[in-house]
Amino acid sequence: MSACVRTRATDRHSTRTERTHRPHSPPTPPRRFRLAGADVSASIAVFLIALPLSLGIALATGAPLQAGLVAAAVGGLVVGWLGGCPLQVSGPAAGLTVVTADLIQRYGWRTTCAITVLAGLAQLGLGCLRVARTALAVSPAIVHGMLAGIGVTIAVAQLHIVLGGTPQSSVLANLRALPAQLARLQPAAVSVSVLTLALLLLWPRIPGRVGHLLRKIPAALVAVAGATTAASLTGLSLPKVDLPSWSSHALAGLPEGPVLGIIAAVLTTTLVCSVQSLLGAVAVDKMMAARPGLAARVGRSRLDRELLGQGAANIVSGALGGLPVAGVAVRSAANVNAGAVSRNSTLLHGVLVVIAALLMVPVLELIPLASLAALVMAVGIQMVSLHHIRTVTRHREVLVYAVTTLGVVVFGVLEGVTLGIAVAVAVAMQRLARTRITHEEKEGVHHVQVRGQLTFLAVPRLSRALHLVPQGAHAVVELDGSFMDHAAYESLHDWQSTHTAQGGTAELTGRRTGTRVSGAGHAGDGVTPTGEPTASAGCRCRPWTPWRNHQCEPLESVSPGGHPGGSTARSAPGSSKPGDTSTDLDPDTDTNTSGTSNSRSGGRQLAQGISAFQRNTAPLVRGELARLAREGQRPSQLFLTCADSRLVTSMITSSGPGDLFVVRNVGNLVPLPGDEGGDDSVAAAIEYAVDVLKVRSITVCGHSGCGAMQALLNSEPGGARTPLKRWLRHGLPSLERMADDGRPWARLAGRAPADAVEQLSLTNVVQQLEHLRAHESVTRALREGALELHGMYFHVGEAQAYLLTEGSPENGENGENTENQDEVFDHVSAADLPA
């Protein structure tokens, strides 16, 4: 793992200086080129997938079959060398099949190659303009709908070849010709296709240890090889791959055809290639995040450079008579999952494709076309993802998805995407303009609820609802939206002024409100143009949506249609924010971090917090808590952390009631079992969590600025044996571990620990994991594979979490100690996991 190893701060517990780098030491000489074994094995796995798929996609487009091999080789070599996503594998993509087939039918092969070159030039221009991030602004529903439409088109076309016929020019023509094709089935083609599909479906599902070993061979290769072998042994007469001599391979020519048609073709090819490649790069980043340490070694994708690499590859591929090139999800996933650690795996896969294209022609010409068609048909079916359909349905974008899919199937890719964008814009405008306003009376209190954005279009309905509130009555206006324009603000402000002048009271609550606004005529009372009350207490509270709390902070000026300059932080359950629970006796806090005014008593603060919970939070969580009360707690994790008030466990883990079984103590310490005079409360919690609650993981979490670690560093032998000193003796092994020359130091990836306190906090997490492993229930669960241990470090000031990565002691098999391995806390970023 690439990590920035801390230069040790000098302290009295460690005198080691040999690891410290001299400030004026000579520069390190450049490292020689090294090819990792993991890259070699990954390149072979990707090559075995790319070879049959490249031939199959070329067959599906109607291009010369060599064109698929050219695109695969160019994608591996050019994009692998120049691209900004080192582990993404590029080549002929199924998403480009429909576009390319349409171009070949309209303009011929040589003009299609010229269009590919022009699309590459357009990608180079976009990359130089640094607009790669803009492509990600396209709605996912449009992208998924486009891919689904392409998948349907591919599957319907290849079905004709699977049945022994020839596909037509469009989806509708293929559907009309399907009954006639079924009437004249070719048994040989159908049998080979069925065998291919069966192997493709069943190979990844072989059970047992043997299946685990066999699954390392790609299913696509097994399916095509199996069908080819069966066809050869049985002597079936079938159309097979035909690879003419490379000397007769057609290269790009000057584009011929109508100018507007050529421009539209270039734009379509550029759009599909760019969007698919950039989304693929983002997906590869997410896959790398699942392998701790890989992201730090390889680095995140540079999307503008990736676009430049894809453009260069399309120029080369088109000039050499190859298919358009784009990032391919199947090959990229195989590359990451096979253990690739650098761009060398992508480059080597391109070299292997070149070797196969030159030396394996006799073998490739044994492959039946029906087998390749079945393989591509399966890929097309997989492009219609049920997961994507569920996702867009959950986000209420199924109409955009369906229109884009049907548009691509019926009219073509560019037309379908254009229709999808139009529908997406219409849906967004409809959501922005739709506002639901209701009025009801409960126990003498009039409630006016506003759901949605409050714009001038909703002012007439808002006025009607507000005028239903009688004079002198108590009113609660709930604003559940993120935007209020000036017209709506003026309307609401005028009503409030009139209502309070007539003796009534108004309380404004909502997603960004929640502070009561008295109507008794206090100076300054009112609402901001975004619907936020300016209460005399100078406080802006944000009530919960599910699993969100509010935070009080000073008011800042706002303008109509905007939001305050300061952000509103999310916090943890209990109507409090980080720091609210601190006391003078908390050893982890140097100062009182209470978020309320010092003039407020603790009892008043507690009562106000409970009141805010009952008013804003309880209605949102009551159903979930009722379910937990009926079913009992089933937490998945035991989270052992420090008592520091700034460390809010549910906030930093995005968890809610029933998710975490939390144990907190000063210094996140785990006393060893059987320790004389030890603390049984921690051991009892561990035993209960592991044996009764059956938690699947235990996390030990330290943090920055830990007062317990500072106390350990400053401890002197002798003196009064206070309860705090007696407890902190369980941290002495951490102090000894940090001073031990024979052990590797716990360290952060990306930066050096700030001081000795942070170094001891990191070391303490590793040491307490060892203590945890000594408990009988933990040892047994680790041995059975039912439990995982995790180390975590949270930097309070930066709001940044770090996880102890693979290769650390807590990840040894069956819980054994692996003391010679690095102990690295790796940075956890906002994009490391899917939302």
PDB file of C-alpha atoms in Angstrom, residues 8 16 19 733 736-746 763 766-767 770 809 817-821 823:
ATOM      1  CA  ARG A   8       8.179  10.325  14.295  1.00  0.00           C
ATOM      2  CA  ARG A  16      14.094   5.925  17.548  1.00  0.00           C
ATOM      3  CA  ARG A  19      13.257   5.828  10.522  1.00  0.00           C
ATOM      4  CA  PRO A 733       0.163  -1.953  26.669  1.00  0.00           C
ATOM      5  CA  GLU A 736       4.580  -0.058  25.420  1.00  0.00           C
ATOM      6  CA  ARG A 737       3.667  -1.085  21.858  1.00  0.00           C
ATOM      7  CA  MET A 738       4.435   2.398  20.554  1.00  0.00           C
ATOM      8  CA  ALA A 739       7.852   2.350  22.256  1.00  0.00           C
ATOM      9  CA  ASP A 740       8.735  -1.159  21.003  1.00  0.00           C
ATOM     10  CA  ASP A 741      11.410  -1.015  18.276  1.00  0.00           C
ATOM     11  CA  GLY A 742      10.503  -4.513  17.042  1.00  0.00           C
ATOM     12  CA  ARG A 743       6.943  -3.690  15.965  1.00  0.00           C
ATOM     13  CA  PRO A 744       5.748  -1.766  12.922  1.00  0.00           C
ATOM     14  CA  TRP A 745       4.142   1.556  13.718  1.00  0.00           C
ATOM     15  CA  ALA A 746       0.470   2.214  13.165  1.00  0.00           C
ATOM     16  CA  THR A 763      -1.503   2.409  18.203  1.00  0.00           C
ATOM     17  CA  VAL A 766      -4.464  -1.830  17.121  1.00  0.00           C
ATOM     18  CA  GLN A 767      -3.584  -2.887  20.680  1.00  0.00           C
ATOM     19  CA  GLU A 770      -5.486  -7.662  20.233  1.00  0.00           C
ATOM     20  CA  PRO A 809      -3.298  -7.731  12.468  1.00  0.00           C
ATOM     21  CA  ASN A 817      -1.768 -12.330  15.277  1.00  0.00           C
ATOM     22  CA  THR A 818       0.267 -11.183  12.284  1.00  0.00           C
ATOM     23  CA  GLU A 819       2.618  -8.772  13.930  1.00  0.00           C
ATOM     24  CA  ASN A 820       4.968  -8.185  11.020  1.00  0.00           C
ATOM     25  CA  GLN A 821       2.297  -6.727   8.775  1.00  0.00           C
ATOM     26  CA  GLU A 823      -0.831  -1.262  10.371  1.00  0.00           C
TER      27      GLU A 823
END
